[in-house]
XYZ file of C-alpha atoms in Angstrom:
156
model
C 0.000 0.000 0.000
C 1.471 3.333 -1.034
C 0.616 6.487 0.852
C 2.073 9.924 0.049
C 1.883 10.959 3.735
C 4.131 8.207 5.113
C 6.457 5.375 4.118
C 6.660 1.803 5.396
C 9.947 -0.066 5.550
C 11.405 -3.114 7.226
C 13.110 -2.319 10.522
C 16.874 -2.406 10.925
C 18.887 -3.114 14.070
C 19.290 0.627 14.661
C 15.485 0.842 14.871
C 15.345 -1.332 17.997
C 14.835 1.623 20.398
C 11.841 2.836 18.358
C 10.363 -0.672 18.140
C 10.729 -1.109 21.898
C 9.292 2.338 22.677
C 6.197 1.799 20.561
C 5.670 -1.722 21.932
C 5.739 -0.327 25.467
C 3.317 2.438 24.460
C 1.025 -0.214 23.004
C 1.035 -2.168 26.273
C 0.240 0.979 28.254
C -2.577 1.893 25.851
C -4.017 -1.607 26.208
C -4.111 -1.210 29.993
C -1.484 -3.891 30.643
C 0.194 -1.808 33.341
C 1.217 1.649 34.427
C 4.047 3.416 32.590
C 6.305 2.648 35.567
C 5.395 -1.037 35.534
C 5.821 -1.330 31.770
C 9.173 0.521 31.756
C 10.894 -2.534 33.282
C 10.241 -4.291 29.957
C 12.324 -1.841 27.889
C 15.734 -3.463 28.354
C 14.486 -7.073 27.972
C 12.499 -6.051 24.872
C 15.547 -4.416 23.302
C 17.656 -7.487 24.153
C 15.038 -9.803 22.616
C 14.951 -7.750 19.408
C 18.757 -7.614 19.208
C 18.865 -11.413 19.455
C 15.965 -12.340 17.169
C 16.057 -9.748 14.374
C 19.409 -10.914 12.924
C 18.159 -14.514 12.752
C 14.832 -13.568 11.154
C 12.849 -15.072 14.020
C 11.376 -11.602 14.625
C 10.973 -9.070 11.844
C 9.721 -5.550 12.323
C 8.285 -2.838 10.107
C 8.123 0.913 10.663
C 5.886 3.585 9.251
C 7.622 6.966 9.050
C 6.563 10.500 8.220
C 9.054 13.345 7.957
C 11.758 11.152 9.506
C 9.638 10.281 12.563
C 8.314 6.832 13.448
C 4.518 6.922 13.449
C 3.764 3.212 13.705
C 5.256 -0.247 14.060
C 4.334 -3.864 13.547
C 6.195 -7.128 13.887
C 5.984 -10.770 12.978
C 7.466 -13.884 14.517
C 8.007 -16.624 11.958
C 7.428 -19.949 13.677
C 7.355 -23.559 12.570
C 4.656 -26.028 13.486
C 4.072 -29.557 12.218
C 2.788 -29.603 8.626
C -0.968 -29.583 8.117
C -3.194 -29.910 5.050
C -3.837 -26.173 4.899
C -0.235 -25.404 5.849
C 2.077 -28.060 4.354
C 5.299 -26.182 5.235
C 4.134 -25.733 8.812
C 5.340 -22.127 8.803
C 3.178 -19.332 10.118
C 3.595 -15.694 10.897
C 2.451 -14.541 14.308
C 1.809 -10.812 13.954
C 2.200 -8.648 17.037
C 2.974 -5.167 18.306
C 0.855 -3.356 15.741
C 0.748 0.196 17.061
C 0.111 3.592 15.497
C 0.905 6.909 17.157
C -2.410 8.480 18.277
C -1.923 11.500 15.967
C -1.802 9.156 12.963
C -4.672 6.789 13.711
C -7.424 6.219 11.132
C -5.116 7.292 8.309
C -4.151 3.864 6.966
C -0.919 3.387 8.904
C -1.830 0.064 10.554
C -3.294 -1.239 7.295
C -0.101 -0.341 5.411
C 2.064 -2.026 8.059
C -0.115 -5.124 7.976
C -0.037 -5.223 4.180
C 3.776 -5.061 4.219
C 3.931 -8.021 6.605
C 1.372 -10.042 4.643
C 3.254 -9.332 1.396
C 6.480 -10.525 3.046
C 4.845 -13.728 4.319
C 3.332 -14.492 0.903
C 6.693 -13.898 -0.806
C 8.315 -16.390 1.579
C 5.636 -19.005 0.882
C 4.199 -18.741 4.390
C 0.528 -19.578 4.070
C -0.826 -18.735 7.512
C -0.828 -15.549 9.565
C -2.359 -15.194 12.994
C -2.620 -12.519 15.669
C -4.477 -11.494 18.784
C -6.644 -8.481 18.029
C -7.480 -5.617 20.335
C -10.981 -4.223 20.027
C -9.543 -1.175 18.232
C -7.537 -3.290 15.794
C -10.216 -5.848 14.952
C -11.805 -3.819 12.080
C -8.402 -3.369 10.401
C -7.687 -7.089 10.519
C -11.178 -8.072 9.389
C -10.849 -5.788 6.337
C -7.664 -7.679 5.463
C -9.506 -11.016 5.638
C -8.679 -12.228 9.150
C -11.374 -14.277 10.853
C -11.942 -14.743 14.573
C -11.005 -18.190 15.889
C -12.108 -18.906 19.426
C -10.609 -22.310 20.206
C -7.381 -21.079 21.815
C -6.893 -21.783 25.482
C -4.068 -20.630 27.732
C -2.576 -21.523 31.084
C -0.089 -19.200 32.780
C 2.433 -21.345 34.665
């Protein structure tokens, strides 16, 4: 998706601080903790990105306008056993989709998502999944995502 107001590009290692900052802002916006509580995640998040971006386990994308980051998104490429609808067993788990409040409802999240989906298709990855916030659900539904309610979780 091309937009004259902003550009989307794949993140580089020097973008790790921006990726971490926007991920923390996303967590705060989602009510996952106070800014003080969430701040303790900055260093471990930056360390995780520094370890996983070079291997391709985590890939990030940035949206920029006038040299400023206005949104981010990421994908973890993971392998599962092959299945009929996914013979390679590869899937992209999309996460950390966040747009700066001043740029919301201007196509930023859609453009970031489209860049990730284009990347996954080009790599022959036939499944993408994510956990949607209430605010993000309409964006993902427009892109063809469907709600699946069978997931269960146990925090150990």
